[in-house]
mmCIF file of N, CA and C in Angstrom:
data_model
loop_
_atom_site.group_PDB
_atom_site.id
_atom_site.type_symbol
_atom_site.label_atom_id
_atom_site.label_comp_id
_atom_site.label_asym_id
_atom_site.label_seq_id
_atom_site.Cartn_x
_atom_site.Cartn_y
_atom_site.Cartn_z
ATOM 1 N N UNK A 29 -33.008 -80.291 -93.557
ATOM 2 C CA UNK A 29 -34.411 -79.986 -93.423
ATOM 3 C C UNK A 29 -35.140 -80.359 -94.712
ATOM 4 N N UNK A 30 -36.411 -80.720 -94.523
ATOM 5 C CA UNK A 30 -37.191 -81.093 -95.691
ATOM 6 C C UNK A 30 -37.556 -79.868 -96.519
ATOM 7 N N UNK A 31 -37.613 -80.061 -97.814
ATOM 8 C CA UNK A 31 -38.080 -79.024 -98.719
ATOM 9 C C UNK A 31 -39.269 -79.578 -99.498
ATOM 10 N N UNK A 32 -40.270 -78.729 -99.698
ATOM 11 C CA UNK A 32 -41.486 -79.137 -100.372
ATOM 12 C C UNK A 32 -41.656 -78.309 -101.640
ATOM 13 N N UNK A 33 -41.931 -78.964 -102.738
ATOM 14 C CA UNK A 33 -42.116 -78.279 -104.013
ATOM 15 C C UNK A 33 -43.442 -78.725 -104.622
ATOM 16 N N UNK A 34 -44.342 -77.737 -104.785
ATOM 17 C CA UNK A 34 -45.647 -78.021 -105.358
ATOM 18 C C UNK A 34 -45.630 -77.827 -106.876
ATOM 19 N N UNK A 35 -46.543 -78.505 -107.551
ATOM 20 C CA UNK A 35 -46.730 -78.318 -108.982
ATOM 21 C C UNK A 35 -48.159 -78.710 -109.333
ATOM 22 N N UNK A 36 -48.572 -78.342 -110.537
ATOM 23 C CA UNK A 36 -49.888 -78.746 -111.012
ATOM 24 C C UNK A 36 -50.938 -77.664 -110.992
ATOM 25 N N UNK A 37 -50.597 -76.493 -110.465
ATOM 26 C CA UNK A 37 -51.563 -75.411 -110.463
ATOM 27 C C UNK A 37 -51.797 -74.875 -111.864
ATOM 28 N N UNK A 38 -52.798 -74.040 -112.011
ATOM 29 C CA UNK A 38 -53.096 -73.462 -113.308
ATOM 30 C C UNK A 38 -54.464 -72.824 -113.333
ATOM 31 N N UNK A 39 -54.924 -72.535 -114.536
ATOM 32 C CA UNK A 39 -56.234 -71.913 -114.726
ATOM 33 C C UNK A 39 -57.190 -72.925 -115.335
ATOM 34 N N UNK A 40 -58.391 -72.937 -114.832
ATOM 35 C CA UNK A 40 -59.385 -73.893 -115.305
ATOM 36 C C UNK A 40 -60.766 -73.264 -115.182
ATOM 37 N N UNK A 41 -61.682 -73.713 -115.987
ATOM 38 C CA UNK A 41 -63.058 -73.228 -115.888
ATOM 39 C C UNK A 41 -63.799 -73.965 -114.776
ATOM 40 N N UNK A 42 -64.809 -73.316 -114.260
ATOM 41 C CA UNK A 42 -65.623 -73.937 -113.229
ATOM 42 C C UNK A 42 -66.162 -75.281 -113.712
ATOM 43 N N UNK A 43 -66.113 -76.247 -112.824
ATOM 44 C CA UNK A 43 -66.531 -77.591 -113.172
ATOM 45 C C UNK A 43 -65.389 -78.478 -113.616
ATOM 46 N N UNK A 44 -64.237 -77.878 -113.854
ATOM 47 C CA UNK A 44 -63.070 -78.621 -114.295
ATOM 48 C C UNK A 44 -62.308 -79.265 -113.154
ATOM 49 N N UNK A 45 -61.175 -79.871 -113.505
ATOM 50 C CA UNK A 45 -60.367 -80.604 -112.530
ATOM 51 C C UNK A 45 -58.894 -80.229 -112.648
ATOM 52 N N UNK A 46 -58.202 -80.347 -111.545
ATOM 53 C CA UNK A 46 -56.751 -80.191 -111.491
ATOM 54 C C UNK A 46 -56.213 -81.162 -110.462
ATOM 55 N N UNK A 47 -54.968 -81.590 -110.661
ATOM 56 C CA UNK A 47 -54.289 -82.407 -109.662
ATOM 57 C C UNK A 47 -52.998 -81.721 -109.264
ATOM 58 N N UNK A 48 -52.872 -81.420 -107.990
ATOM 59 C CA UNK A 48 -51.660 -80.832 -107.447
ATOM 60 C C UNK A 48 -50.761 -81.933 -106.917
ATOM 61 N N UNK A 49 -49.456 -81.726 -107.062
ATOM 62 C CA UNK A 49 -48.469 -82.663 -106.529
ATOM 63 C C UNK A 49 -47.498 -81.911 -105.640
ATOM 64 N N UNK A 50 -46.973 -82.593 -104.669
ATOM 65 C CA UNK A 50 -45.991 -81.999 -103.763
ATOM 66 C C UNK A 50 -44.918 -83.041 -103.493
ATOM 67 N N UNK A 51 -43.701 -82.738 -103.915
ATOM 68 C CA UNK A 51 -42.576 -83.634 -103.663
ATOM 69 C C UNK A 51 -41.809 -83.131 -102.450
ATOM 70 N N UNK A 52 -41.590 -84.028 -101.512
ATOM 71 C CA UNK A 52 -40.899 -83.688 -100.272
ATOM 72 C C UNK A 52 -39.484 -84.229 -100.364
ATOM 73 N N UNK A 53 -38.516 -83.361 -100.457
ATOM 74 C CA UNK A 53 -37.135 -83.792 -100.551
ATOM 75 C C UNK A 53 -36.494 -83.825 -99.175
ATOM 76 N N UNK A 54 -35.329 -84.467 -99.085
ATOM 77 C CA UNK A 54 -34.628 -84.545 -97.821
ATOM 78 C C UNK A 54 -35.072 -85.703 -96.967
ATOM 79 N N UNK A 55 -35.860 -86.607 -97.558
ATOM 80 C CA UNK A 55 -36.314 -87.782 -96.835
ATOM 81 C C UNK A 55 -35.613 -89.015 -97.369
ATOM 82 N N UNK A 56 -35.335 -89.934 -96.496
ATOM 83 C CA UNK A 56 -34.738 -91.198 -96.895
ATOM 84 C C UNK A 56 -35.765 -92.288 -96.712
ATOM 85 N N UNK A 57 -35.970 -93.053 -97.765
ATOM 86 C CA UNK A 57 -36.949 -94.127 -97.674
ATOM 87 C C UNK A 57 -36.295 -95.308 -96.948
ATOM 88 N N UNK A 58 -36.719 -95.481 -95.691
ATOM 89 C CA UNK A 58 -36.216 -96.605 -94.922
ATOM 90 C C UNK A 58 -37.360 -97.401 -94.333
ATOM 91 N N UNK A 59 -38.502 -97.321 -95.017
ATOM 92 C CA UNK A 59 -39.659 -98.069 -94.575
ATOM 93 C C UNK A 59 -40.739 -97.139 -94.067
ATOM 94 N N UNK A 60 -41.851 -97.706 -93.623
ATOM 95 C CA UNK A 60 -42.963 -96.872 -93.145
ATOM 96 C C UNK A 60 -42.537 -95.946 -92.020
ATOM 97 N N UNK A 61 -43.071 -94.734 -92.032
ATOM 98 C CA UNK A 61 -42.738 -93.758 -90.997
ATOM 99 C C UNK A 61 -43.990 -92.969 -90.636
ATOM 100 N N UNK A 62 -44.000 -92.423 -89.454
ATOM 101 C CA UNK A 62 -45.103 -91.569 -89.020
ATOM 102 C C UNK A 62 -44.925 -90.188 -89.632
ATOM 103 N N UNK A 63 -45.942 -89.730 -90.319
ATOM 104 C CA UNK A 63 -45.865 -88.403 -90.922
ATOM 105 C C UNK A 63 -47.266 -87.879 -91.191
ATOM 106 N N UNK A 64 -47.345 -86.574 -91.210
ATOM 107 C CA UNK A 64 -48.604 -85.879 -91.456
ATOM 108 C C UNK A 64 -48.392 -84.947 -92.632
ATOM 109 N N UNK A 65 -49.301 -84.975 -93.592
ATOM 110 C CA UNK A 65 -49.207 -84.125 -94.767
ATOM 111 C C UNK A 65 -50.524 -83.393 -94.965
ATOM 112 N N UNK A 66 -50.438 -82.212 -95.557
ATOM 113 C CA UNK A 66 -51.661 -81.451 -95.746
ATOM 114 C C UNK A 66 -51.574 -80.461 -96.882
ATOM 115 N N UNK A 67 -52.721 -80.025 -97.308
ATOM 116 C CA UNK A 67 -52.839 -78.954 -98.292
ATOM 117 C C UNK A 67 -53.627 -77.811 -97.669
ATOM 118 N N UNK A 68 -53.105 -76.615 -97.826
ATOM 119 C CA UNK A 68 -53.757 -75.411 -97.359
ATOM 120 C C UNK A 68 -53.918 -74.471 -98.547
ATOM 121 N N UNK A 69 -54.761 -73.481 -98.399
ATOM 122 C CA UNK A 69 -54.898 -72.481 -99.460
ATOM 123 C C UNK A 69 -55.132 -71.109 -98.852
ATOM 124 N N UNK A 70 -54.759 -70.104 -99.624
ATOM 125 C CA UNK A 70 -54.954 -68.726 -99.173
ATOM 126 C C UNK A 70 -55.367 -67.881 -100.360
ATOM 127 N N UNK A 71 -56.542 -67.309 -100.255
ATOM 128 C CA UNK A 71 -57.046 -66.396 -101.277
ATOM 129 C C UNK A 71 -56.678 -64.970 -100.884
ATOM 130 N N UNK A 72 -56.596 -64.069 -101.842
ATOM 131 C CA UNK A 72 -56.241 -62.675 -101.531
ATOM 132 C C UNK A 72 -57.173 -62.079 -100.488
ATOM 133 N N UNK A 73 -56.567 -61.495 -99.472
ATOM 134 C CA UNK A 73 -57.357 -60.855 -98.429
ATOM 135 C C UNK A 73 -57.963 -61.792 -97.411
ATOM 136 N N UNK A 74 -57.650 -63.074 -97.526
ATOM 137 C CA UNK A 74 -58.210 -64.058 -96.596
ATOM 138 C C UNK A 74 -57.101 -64.785 -95.860
ATOM 139 N N UNK A 75 -57.470 -65.400 -94.749
ATOM 140 C CA UNK A 75 -56.495 -66.174 -94.002
ATOM 141 C C UNK A 75 -56.260 -67.532 -94.662
ATOM 142 N N UNK A 76 -55.092 -68.103 -94.348
ATOM 143 C CA UNK A 76 -54.789 -69.443 -94.852
ATOM 144 C C UNK A 76 -55.723 -70.440 -94.176
ATOM 145 N N UNK A 77 -56.271 -71.341 -94.973
ATOM 146 C CA UNK A 77 -57.201 -72.330 -94.434
ATOM 147 C C UNK A 77 -56.772 -73.736 -94.838
ATOM 148 N N UNK A 78 -57.008 -74.684 -93.950
ATOM 149 C CA UNK A 78 -56.722 -76.072 -94.255
ATOM 150 C C UNK A 78 -57.754 -76.629 -95.207
ATOM 151 N N UNK A 79 -57.280 -77.385 -96.192
ATOM 152 C CA UNK A 79 -58.154 -77.944 -97.210
ATOM 153 C C UNK A 79 -58.306 -79.450 -97.022
ATOM 154 N N UNK A 80 -57.175 -80.133 -96.893
ATOM 155 C CA UNK A 80 -57.194 -81.589 -96.760
ATOM 156 C C UNK A 80 -55.906 -82.036 -96.093
ATOM 157 N N UNK A 81 -55.986 -83.153 -95.399
ATOM 158 C CA UNK A 81 -54.815 -83.678 -94.710
ATOM 159 C C UNK A 81 -54.870 -85.199 -94.697
ATOM 160 N N UNK A 82 -53.679 -85.812 -94.644
ATOM 161 C CA UNK A 82 -53.588 -87.261 -94.594
ATOM 162 C C UNK A 82 -52.393 -87.632 -93.739
ATOM 163 N N UNK A 83 -52.489 -88.764 -93.046
ATOM 164 C CA UNK A 83 -51.338 -89.224 -92.292
ATOM 165 C C UNK A 83 -50.826 -90.529 -92.892
ATOM 166 N N UNK A 84 -49.761 -91.042 -92.317
ATOM 167 C CA UNK A 84 -49.111 -92.222 -92.885
ATOM 168 C C UNK A 84 -49.954 -93.475 -92.753
ATOM 169 N N UNK A 85 -51.005 -93.411 -91.946
ATOM 170 C CA UNK A 85 -51.909 -94.544 -91.835
ATOM 171 C C UNK A 85 -53.035 -94.475 -92.865
ATOM 172 N N UNK A 86 -53.065 -93.375 -93.630
ATOM 173 C CA UNK A 86 -54.104 -93.217 -94.629
ATOM 174 C C UNK A 86 -55.359 -92.548 -94.136
ATOM 175 N N UNK A 87 -55.372 -92.114 -92.889
ATOM 176 C CA UNK A 87 -56.523 -91.377 -92.373
ATOM 177 C C UNK A 87 -56.547 -89.985 -92.998
ATOM 178 N N UNK A 88 -57.718 -89.548 -93.376
ATOM 179 C CA UNK A 88 -57.857 -88.262 -94.053
ATOM 180 C C UNK A 88 -58.825 -87.347 -93.328
ATOM 181 N N UNK A 89 -58.695 -86.064 -93.627
ATOM 182 C CA UNK A 89 -59.560 -85.042 -93.059
ATOM 183 C C UNK A 89 -59.738 -83.964 -94.124
ATOM 184 N N UNK A 90 -60.980 -83.520 -94.316
ATOM 185 C CA UNK A 90 -61.261 -82.522 -95.344
ATOM 186 C C UNK A 90 -62.048 -81.358 -94.757
ATOM 187 N N UNK A 91 -61.815 -80.186 -95.318
ATOM 188 C CA UNK A 91 -62.668 -79.050 -94.993
ATOM 189 C C UNK A 91 -64.046 -79.306 -95.604
ATOM 190 N N UNK A 92 -65.070 -78.837 -94.917
ATOM 191 C CA UNK A 92 -66.419 -79.057 -95.392
ATOM 192 C C UNK A 92 -66.662 -78.520 -96.787
ATOM 193 N N UNK A 93 -65.971 -77.438 -97.120
ATOM 194 C CA UNK A 93 -66.184 -76.793 -98.412
ATOM 195 C C UNK A 93 -65.667 -77.602 -99.595
ATOM 196 N N UNK A 94 -64.808 -78.599 -99.335
ATOM 197 C CA UNK A 94 -64.224 -79.377 -100.425
ATOM 198 C C UNK A 94 -64.559 -80.858 -100.344
ATOM 199 N N UNK A 95 -65.139 -81.293 -99.237
ATOM 200 C CA UNK A 95 -65.422 -82.718 -99.067
ATOM 201 C C UNK A 95 -66.338 -83.208 -100.184
ATOM 202 N N UNK A 96 -65.958 -84.338 -100.759
ATOM 203 C CA UNK A 96 -66.718 -84.888 -101.873
ATOM 204 C C UNK A 96 -66.221 -84.424 -103.223
ATOM 205 N N UNK A 97 -65.408 -83.376 -103.242
ATOM 206 C CA UNK A 97 -64.861 -82.850 -104.505
ATOM 207 C C UNK A 97 -63.350 -83.042 -104.593
ATOM 208 N N UNK A 98 -62.653 -82.947 -103.457
ATOM 209 C CA UNK A 98 -61.199 -83.059 -103.423
ATOM 210 C C UNK A 98 -60.813 -84.391 -102.781
ATOM 211 N N UNK A 99 -59.686 -84.944 -103.249
ATOM 212 C CA UNK A 99 -59.155 -86.176 -102.674
ATOM 213 C C UNK A 99 -57.663 -86.029 -102.456
ATOM 214 N N UNK A 100 -57.224 -86.275 -101.233
ATOM 215 C CA UNK A 100 -55.807 -86.227 -100.914
ATOM 216 C C UNK A 100 -55.272 -87.657 -100.874
ATOM 217 N N UNK A 101 -54.047 -87.835 -101.360
ATOM 218 C CA UNK A 101 -53.415 -89.148 -101.329
ATOM 219 C C UNK A 101 -51.916 -88.951 -101.241
ATOM 220 N N UNK A 102 -51.190 -90.036 -100.920
ATOM 221 C CA UNK A 102 -49.740 -89.918 -100.876
ATOM 222 C C UNK A 102 -49.073 -91.218 -101.245
ATOM 223 N N UNK A 103 -47.866 -91.102 -101.728
ATOM 224 C CA UNK A 103 -47.031 -92.261 -102.024
ATOM 225 C C UNK A 103 -45.739 -92.079 -101.241
ATOM 226 N N UNK A 104 -45.622 -92.782 -100.124
ATOM 227 C CA UNK A 104 -44.463 -92.590 -99.258
ATOM 228 C C UNK A 104 -43.150 -92.904 -99.962
ATOM 229 N N UNK A 105 -43.128 -93.950 -100.766
ATOM 230 C CA UNK A 105 -41.885 -94.335 -101.428
ATOM 231 C C UNK A 105 -41.409 -93.276 -102.409
ATOM 232 N N UNK A 106 -42.356 -92.469 -102.902
ATOM 233 C CA UNK A 106 -42.002 -91.383 -103.824
ATOM 234 C C UNK A 106 -41.950 -90.040 -103.115
ATOM 235 N N UNK A 107 -42.205 -90.050 -101.797
ATOM 236 C CA UNK A 107 -42.199 -88.802 -101.023
ATOM 237 C C UNK A 107 -43.081 -87.745 -101.677
ATOM 238 N N UNK A 108 -44.236 -88.152 -102.116
ATOM 239 C CA UNK A 108 -45.121 -87.261 -102.851
ATOM 240 C C UNK A 108 -46.538 -87.315 -102.296
ATOM 241 N N UNK A 109 -47.150 -86.164 -102.170
ATOM 242 C CA UNK A 109 -48.546 -86.067 -101.759
ATOM 243 C C UNK A 109 -49.314 -85.356 -102.864
ATOM 244 N N UNK A 110 -50.531 -85.803 -103.101
ATOM 245 C CA UNK A 110 -51.351 -85.291 -104.195
ATOM 246 C C UNK A 110 -52.654 -84.691 -103.664
ATOM 247 N N UNK A 111 -53.204 -83.770 -104.463
ATOM 248 C CA UNK A 111 -54.545 -83.273 -104.183
ATOM 249 C C UNK A 111 -55.304 -83.268 -105.506
ATOM 250 N N UNK A 112 -56.215 -84.214 -105.656
ATOM 251 C CA UNK A 112 -57.074 -84.277 -106.824
ATOM 252 C C UNK A 112 -58.274 -83.387 -106.572
ATOM 253 N N UNK A 113 -58.483 -82.398 -107.448
ATOM 254 C CA UNK A 113 -59.564 -81.438 -107.260
ATOM 255 C C UNK A 113 -60.538 -81.550 -108.430
ATOM 256 N N UNK A 114 -61.760 -81.919 -108.133
ATOM 257 C CA UNK A 114 -62.807 -82.046 -109.141
ATOM 258 C C UNK A 114 -63.915 -81.034 -108.869
ATOM 259 N N UNK A 115 -64.745 -80.824 -109.884
ATOM 260 C CA UNK A 115 -65.892 -79.910 -109.763
ATOM 261 C C UNK A 115 -65.460 -78.574 -109.161
ATOM 262 N N UNK A 116 -64.412 -78.022 -109.700
ATOM 263 C CA UNK A 116 -63.853 -76.785 -109.150
ATOM 264 C C UNK A 116 -64.833 -75.626 -109.281
ATOM 265 N N UNK A 117 -64.790 -74.763 -108.285
ATOM 266 C CA UNK A 117 -65.652 -73.585 -108.238
ATOM 267 C C UNK A 117 -64.784 -72.335 -108.191
ATOM 268 N N UNK A 118 -65.370 -71.210 -108.521
ATOM 269 C CA UNK A 118 -64.602 -69.962 -108.509
ATOM 270 C C UNK A 118 -64.059 -69.672 -107.111
ATOM 271 N N UNK A 119 -64.785 -70.095 -106.090
ATOM 272 C CA UNK A 119 -64.319 -69.838 -104.720
ATOM 273 C C UNK A 119 -63.148 -70.730 -104.318
ATOM 274 N N UNK A 120 -62.752 -71.671 -105.181
ATOM 275 C CA UNK A 120 -61.561 -72.468 -104.931
ATOM 276 C C UNK A 120 -60.300 -71.741 -105.378
ATOM 277 N N UNK A 121 -60.455 -70.606 -106.024
ATOM 278 C CA UNK A 121 -59.303 -69.823 -106.480
ATOM 279 C C UNK A 121 -58.467 -69.372 -105.294
ATOM 280 N N UNK A 122 -57.176 -69.719 -105.318
ATOM 281 C CA UNK A 122 -56.293 -69.406 -104.202
ATOM 282 C C UNK A 122 -54.884 -69.899 -104.529
ATOM 283 N N UNK A 123 -53.947 -69.502 -103.667
ATOM 284 C CA UNK A 123 -52.610 -70.090 -103.692
ATOM 285 C C UNK A 123 -52.690 -71.324 -102.805
ATOM 286 N N UNK A 124 -52.234 -72.456 -103.327
ATOM 287 C CA UNK A 124 -52.303 -73.714 -102.582
ATOM 288 C C UNK A 124 -50.909 -74.090 -102.088
ATOM 289 N N UNK A 125 -50.836 -74.466 -100.815
ATOM 290 C CA UNK A 125 -49.578 -74.790 -100.173
ATOM 291 C C UNK A 125 -49.596 -76.214 -99.638
ATOM 292 N N UNK A 126 -48.484 -76.881 -99.811
ATOM 293 C CA UNK A 126 -48.284 -78.205 -99.248
ATOM 294 C C UNK A 126 -47.596 -78.046 -97.896
ATOM 295 N N UNK A 127 -47.951 -78.904 -96.954
ATOM 296 C CA UNK A 127 -47.364 -78.846 -95.621
ATOM 297 C C UNK A 127 -47.041 -80.251 -95.125
ATOM 298 N N UNK A 128 -46.046 -80.329 -94.230
ATOM 299 C CA UNK A 128 -45.545 -81.636 -93.793
ATOM 300 C C UNK A 128 -45.030 -81.563 -92.360
ATOM 301 N N UNK A 129 -45.261 -82.648 -91.639
ATOM 302 C CA UNK A 129 -44.652 -82.761 -90.313
ATOM 303 C C UNK A 129 -44.287 -84.220 -90.077
ATOM 304 N N UNK A 130 -43.008 -84.465 -89.862
ATOM 305 C CA UNK A 130 -42.579 -85.841 -89.595
ATOM 306 C C UNK A 130 -42.838 -86.230 -88.151
ATOM 307 N N UNK A 131 -42.812 -87.536 -87.913
ATOM 308 C CA UNK A 131 -42.893 -88.090 -86.552
ATOM 309 C C UNK A 131 -44.208 -87.769 -85.861
ATOM 310 N N UNK A 132 -45.218 -87.460 -86.650
ATOM 311 C CA UNK A 132 -46.549 -87.225 -86.098
ATOM 312 C C UNK A 132 -47.574 -87.938 -86.963
ATOM 313 N N UNK A 133 -48.674 -88.298 -86.369
ATOM 314 C CA UNK A 133 -49.762 -88.893 -87.112
ATOM 315 C C UNK A 133 -51.051 -88.195 -86.745
ATOM 316 N N UNK A 134 -52.091 -88.615 -87.381
ATOM 317 C CA UNK A 134 -53.435 -88.041 -87.368
ATOM 318 C C UNK A 134 -53.467 -86.793 -88.234
ATOM 319 N N UNK A 135 -54.390 -86.728 -89.158
ATOM 320 C CA UNK A 135 -54.483 -85.577 -90.063
ATOM 321 C C UNK A 135 -54.927 -84.333 -89.307
ATOM 322 N N UNK A 136 -54.624 -83.186 -89.867
ATOM 323 C CA UNK A 136 -54.968 -81.918 -89.226
ATOM 324 C C UNK A 136 -55.176 -80.837 -90.283
ATOM 325 N N UNK A 137 -56.075 -79.920 -89.997
ATOM 326 C CA UNK A 137 -56.301 -78.754 -90.856
ATOM 327 C C UNK A 137 -55.820 -77.480 -90.182
ATOM 328 N N UNK A 138 -55.014 -77.641 -89.142
ATOM 329 C CA UNK A 138 -54.478 -76.507 -88.395
ATOM 330 C C UNK A 138 -53.037 -76.254 -88.823
ATOM 331 N N UNK A 139 -52.766 -75.037 -89.260
ATOM 332 C CA UNK A 139 -51.450 -74.717 -89.801
ATOM 333 C C UNK A 139 -50.325 -74.939 -88.798
ATOM 334 N N UNK A 140 -50.572 -74.672 -87.534
ATOM 335 C CA UNK A 140 -49.528 -74.806 -86.526
ATOM 336 C C UNK A 140 -49.169 -76.260 -86.235
ATOM 337 N N UNK A 141 -49.913 -77.194 -86.787
ATOM 338 C CA UNK A 141 -49.605 -78.617 -86.628
ATOM 339 C C UNK A 141 -48.612 -79.109 -87.685
ATOM 340 N N UNK A 142 -48.111 -78.197 -88.508
ATOM 341 C CA UNK A 142 -47.170 -78.567 -89.554
ATOM 342 C C UNK A 142 -45.877 -77.787 -89.388
ATOM 343 N N UNK A 143 -44.781 -78.407 -89.814
ATOM 344 C CA UNK A 143 -43.454 -77.827 -89.616
ATOM 345 C C UNK A 143 -42.869 -77.251 -90.895
ATOM 346 N N UNK A 144 -43.041 -77.977 -91.995
ATOM 347 C CA UNK A 144 -42.417 -77.586 -93.253
ATOM 348 C C UNK A 144 -43.491 -77.220 -94.271
ATOM 349 N N UNK A 145 -43.160 -76.199 -95.083
ATOM 350 C CA UNK A 145 -44.122 -75.659 -96.044
ATOM 351 C C UNK A 145 -43.479 -75.479 -97.415
ATOM 352 N N UNK A 146 -44.303 -75.645 -98.443
ATOM 353 C CA UNK A 146 -43.875 -75.330 -99.792
ATOM 354 C C UNK A 146 -44.101 -73.866 -100.102
ATOM 355 N N UNK A 147 -43.686 -73.476 -101.302
ATOM 356 C CA UNK A 147 -43.792 -72.081 -101.715
ATOM 357 C C UNK A 147 -45.157 -71.747 -102.311
ATOM 358 N N UNK A 148 -45.914 -72.737 -102.662
ATOM 359 C CA UNK A 148 -47.263 -72.506 -103.168
ATOM 360 C C UNK A 148 -47.376 -72.627 -104.673
ATOM 361 N N UNK A 149 -48.573 -72.956 -105.111
ATOM 362 C CA UNK A 149 -48.896 -73.010 -106.537
ATOM 363 C C UNK A 149 -50.286 -72.404 -106.716
ATOM 364 N N UNK A 150 -50.429 -71.574 -107.740
ATOM 365 C CA UNK A 150 -51.673 -70.837 -107.926
ATOM 366 C C UNK A 150 -52.713 -71.664 -108.668
ATOM 367 N N UNK A 151 -53.928 -71.625 -108.158
ATOM 368 C CA UNK A 151 -55.080 -72.243 -108.823
ATOM 369 C C UNK A 151 -56.105 -71.152 -109.078
ATOM 370 N N UNK A 152 -56.493 -70.982 -110.338
ATOM 371 C CA UNK A 152 -57.477 -69.968 -110.699
ATOM 372 C C UNK A 152 -58.639 -70.645 -111.413
ATOM 373 N N UNK A 153 -59.835 -70.432 -110.904
ATOM 374 C CA UNK A 153 -61.029 -71.041 -111.474
ATOM 375 C C UNK A 153 -61.947 -69.934 -111.955
ATOM 376 N N UNK A 154 -62.249 -69.949 -113.234
ATOM 377 C CA UNK A 154 -63.110 -68.917 -113.810
ATOM 378 C C UNK A 154 -64.525 -69.466 -113.971
ATOM 379 N N UNK A 155 -65.483 -68.594 -113.706
ATOM 380 C CA UNK A 155 -66.883 -69.025 -113.792
ATOM 381 C C UNK A 155 -67.469 -68.707 -115.158
#
């Protein structure tokens, strides 16, 4: 089974930037494959919400609250997905989770559309 490990979280002031990375292990690079990757976040007392998603064709989908500020990308050969976060706001504070589903395409912000999850990395934005 695939394992996902996130990194890059931390504390930053409002207006700052962070880049999250997620390495997906257990994959063999044998050429292009259908896959769906995503980033979700969960703030204390709130439900997990989809932030950004990308598929192996490069199609992306963003939550309205982050569109224009966050950019999702991936490098299939490195089994890594990234989330570049700019112009961070205090309301972006949350635990961020990487998600993955093989053999599927089209991006999604719905948690049930993903099979494998990382343990999360904390992002704290102070105003």
